[in-house]
């Protein structure tokens, strides 16, 4: 009986060899292109702001409504106004405090 040796082949490359570069290229095309990329990752944007903006635009900010969806107990009210249930839309656009911030930015 003749046994063949197993061979691992990385199919995204013509040589069959794996590299980090080939993995990046193989999976990079799967990601959706977004229009806000240059706003978030611009060379003059402070990294902590880039991270916060990325969370904001990708919808991954951990607001009360998202925490509750994951089964994590959290207070009901908005941390800024205490009136409405905290959600992404409320926290950044509907809350009376954030509305004042946006108005202040708009008037600069």
Tab-separated table of C-alpha atoms in Angstrom:
chain	number	residue	atom	x	y	z
A	1	UNK	CA	0.000	0.000	0.000
A	2	UNK	CA	1.356	3.373	-1.018
A	3	UNK	CA	0.612	6.334	1.268
A	4	UNK	CA	0.891	9.845	-0.062
A	5	UNK	CA	2.213	12.628	2.069
A	6	UNK	CA	-0.285	15.387	2.940
A	7	UNK	CA	0.470	18.720	1.404
A	8	UNK	CA	-0.832	22.096	2.558
A	9	UNK	CA	-1.419	24.496	-0.317
A	10	UNK	CA	-2.424	28.162	0.017
A	11	UNK	CA	-4.631	28.545	-3.046
A	12	UNK	CA	-4.659	32.391	-3.305
A	13	UNK	CA	-1.015	32.303	-4.487
A	14	UNK	CA	0.399	30.654	-7.586
A	15	UNK	CA	3.248	29.123	-5.565
A	16	UNK	CA	0.909	27.663	-2.954
A	17	UNK	CA	2.900	29.265	-0.137
A	18	UNK	CA	1.259	31.346	2.582
A	19	UNK	CA	2.377	34.843	3.514
A	20	UNK	CA	0.764	37.610	5.502
A	21	UNK	CA	0.797	39.771	2.387
A	22	UNK	CA	-1.070	37.126	0.365
A	23	UNK	CA	-3.643	36.701	3.141
A	24	UNK	CA	-4.225	40.456	3.277
A	25	UNK	CA	-4.674	40.594	-0.487
A	26	UNK	CA	-6.988	37.565	-0.458
A	27	UNK	CA	-9.335	39.007	2.158
A	28	UNK	CA	-9.012	42.720	1.410
A	29	UNK	CA	-11.277	42.593	-1.637
A	30	UNK	CA	-14.101	41.174	0.513
A	31	UNK	CA	-14.348	44.311	2.619
A	32	UNK	CA	-16.834	46.952	1.545
A	33	UNK	CA	-15.389	50.263	0.459
A	34	UNK	CA	-16.796	53.123	2.495
A	35	UNK	CA	-17.115	56.782	1.553
A	36	UNK	CA	-16.003	58.078	4.957
A	37	UNK	CA	-12.572	56.403	4.931
A	38	UNK	CA	-10.578	59.587	4.315
A	39	UNK	CA	-12.497	61.477	7.017
A	40	UNK	CA	-11.627	58.898	9.646
A	41	UNK	CA	-8.132	57.811	8.668
A	42	UNK	CA	-6.713	61.072	7.296
A	43	UNK	CA	-3.080	61.832	8.055
A	44	UNK	CA	-4.013	64.906	10.114
A	45	UNK	CA	-6.633	63.146	12.282
A	46	UNK	CA	-5.662	62.356	15.879
A	47	UNK	CA	-5.683	58.523	16.348
A	48	UNK	CA	-8.106	58.482	19.295
A	49	UNK	CA	-10.549	60.537	17.202
A	50	UNK	CA	-10.051	58.182	14.275
A	51	UNK	CA	-10.998	55.240	16.478
A	52	UNK	CA	-14.097	57.004	17.838
A	53	UNK	CA	-15.191	58.099	14.356
A	54	UNK	CA	-14.634	54.579	13.050
A	55	UNK	CA	-16.861	53.223	15.821
A	56	UNK	CA	-19.457	55.887	15.067
A	57	UNK	CA	-19.572	55.274	11.315
A	58	UNK	CA	-19.413	51.494	11.569
A	59	UNK	CA	-22.177	51.395	14.192
A	60	UNK	CA	-20.071	49.650	16.815
A	61	UNK	CA	-20.231	52.216	19.631
A	62	UNK	CA	-21.390	50.436	22.776
A	63	UNK	CA	-24.521	52.401	23.618
A	64	UNK	CA	-27.088	51.201	26.153
A	65	UNK	CA	-29.324	49.684	23.481
A	66	UNK	CA	-26.402	47.629	22.059
A	67	UNK	CA	-25.283	46.512	25.535
A	68	UNK	CA	-28.796	45.332	26.348
A	69	UNK	CA	-28.949	43.398	23.069
A	70	UNK	CA	-25.875	41.514	24.266
A	71	UNK	CA	-27.515	40.790	27.625
A	72	UNK	CA	-25.381	43.270	29.569
A	73	UNK	CA	-27.406	45.219	32.133
A	74	UNK	CA	-27.172	48.990	31.735
A	75	UNK	CA	-29.063	52.070	32.892
A	76	UNK	CA	-32.023	53.087	30.728
A	77	UNK	CA	-31.499	56.813	30.231
A	78	UNK	CA	-29.118	58.722	28.026
A	79	UNK	CA	-25.896	59.609	29.850
A	80	UNK	CA	-26.215	63.221	28.669
A	81	UNK	CA	-29.888	64.111	29.174
A	82	UNK	CA	-31.264	61.155	31.156
A	83	UNK	CA	-34.571	61.386	29.291
A	84	UNK	CA	-34.430	59.122	26.270
A	85	UNK	CA	-33.159	55.604	25.884
A	86	UNK	CA	-29.549	55.807	24.806
A	87	UNK	CA	-28.977	54.727	21.225
A	88	UNK	CA	-26.505	55.695	18.544
A	89	UNK	CA	-28.972	58.060	16.871
A	90	UNK	CA	-30.126	59.643	20.099
A	91	UNK	CA	-26.669	60.055	21.583
A	92	UNK	CA	-25.125	61.730	18.540
A	93	UNK	CA	-28.035	63.453	16.803
A	94	UNK	CA	-31.293	63.581	18.770
A	95	UNK	CA	-30.180	64.429	22.319
A	96	UNK	CA	-30.642	68.080	23.220
A	97	UNK	CA	-27.025	68.294	24.442
A	98	UNK	CA	-25.500	66.804	21.325
A	99	UNK	CA	-27.754	69.045	19.212
A	100	UNK	CA	-26.244	72.059	20.976
A	101	UNK	CA	-22.740	70.751	20.266
A	102	UNK	CA	-23.535	70.299	16.557
A	103	UNK	CA	-25.064	73.782	16.422
A	104	UNK	CA	-21.914	75.219	18.036
A	105	UNK	CA	-19.711	73.430	15.503
A	106	UNK	CA	-21.906	74.589	12.636
A	107	UNK	CA	-21.639	78.219	13.807
A	108	UNK	CA	-17.829	78.232	13.968
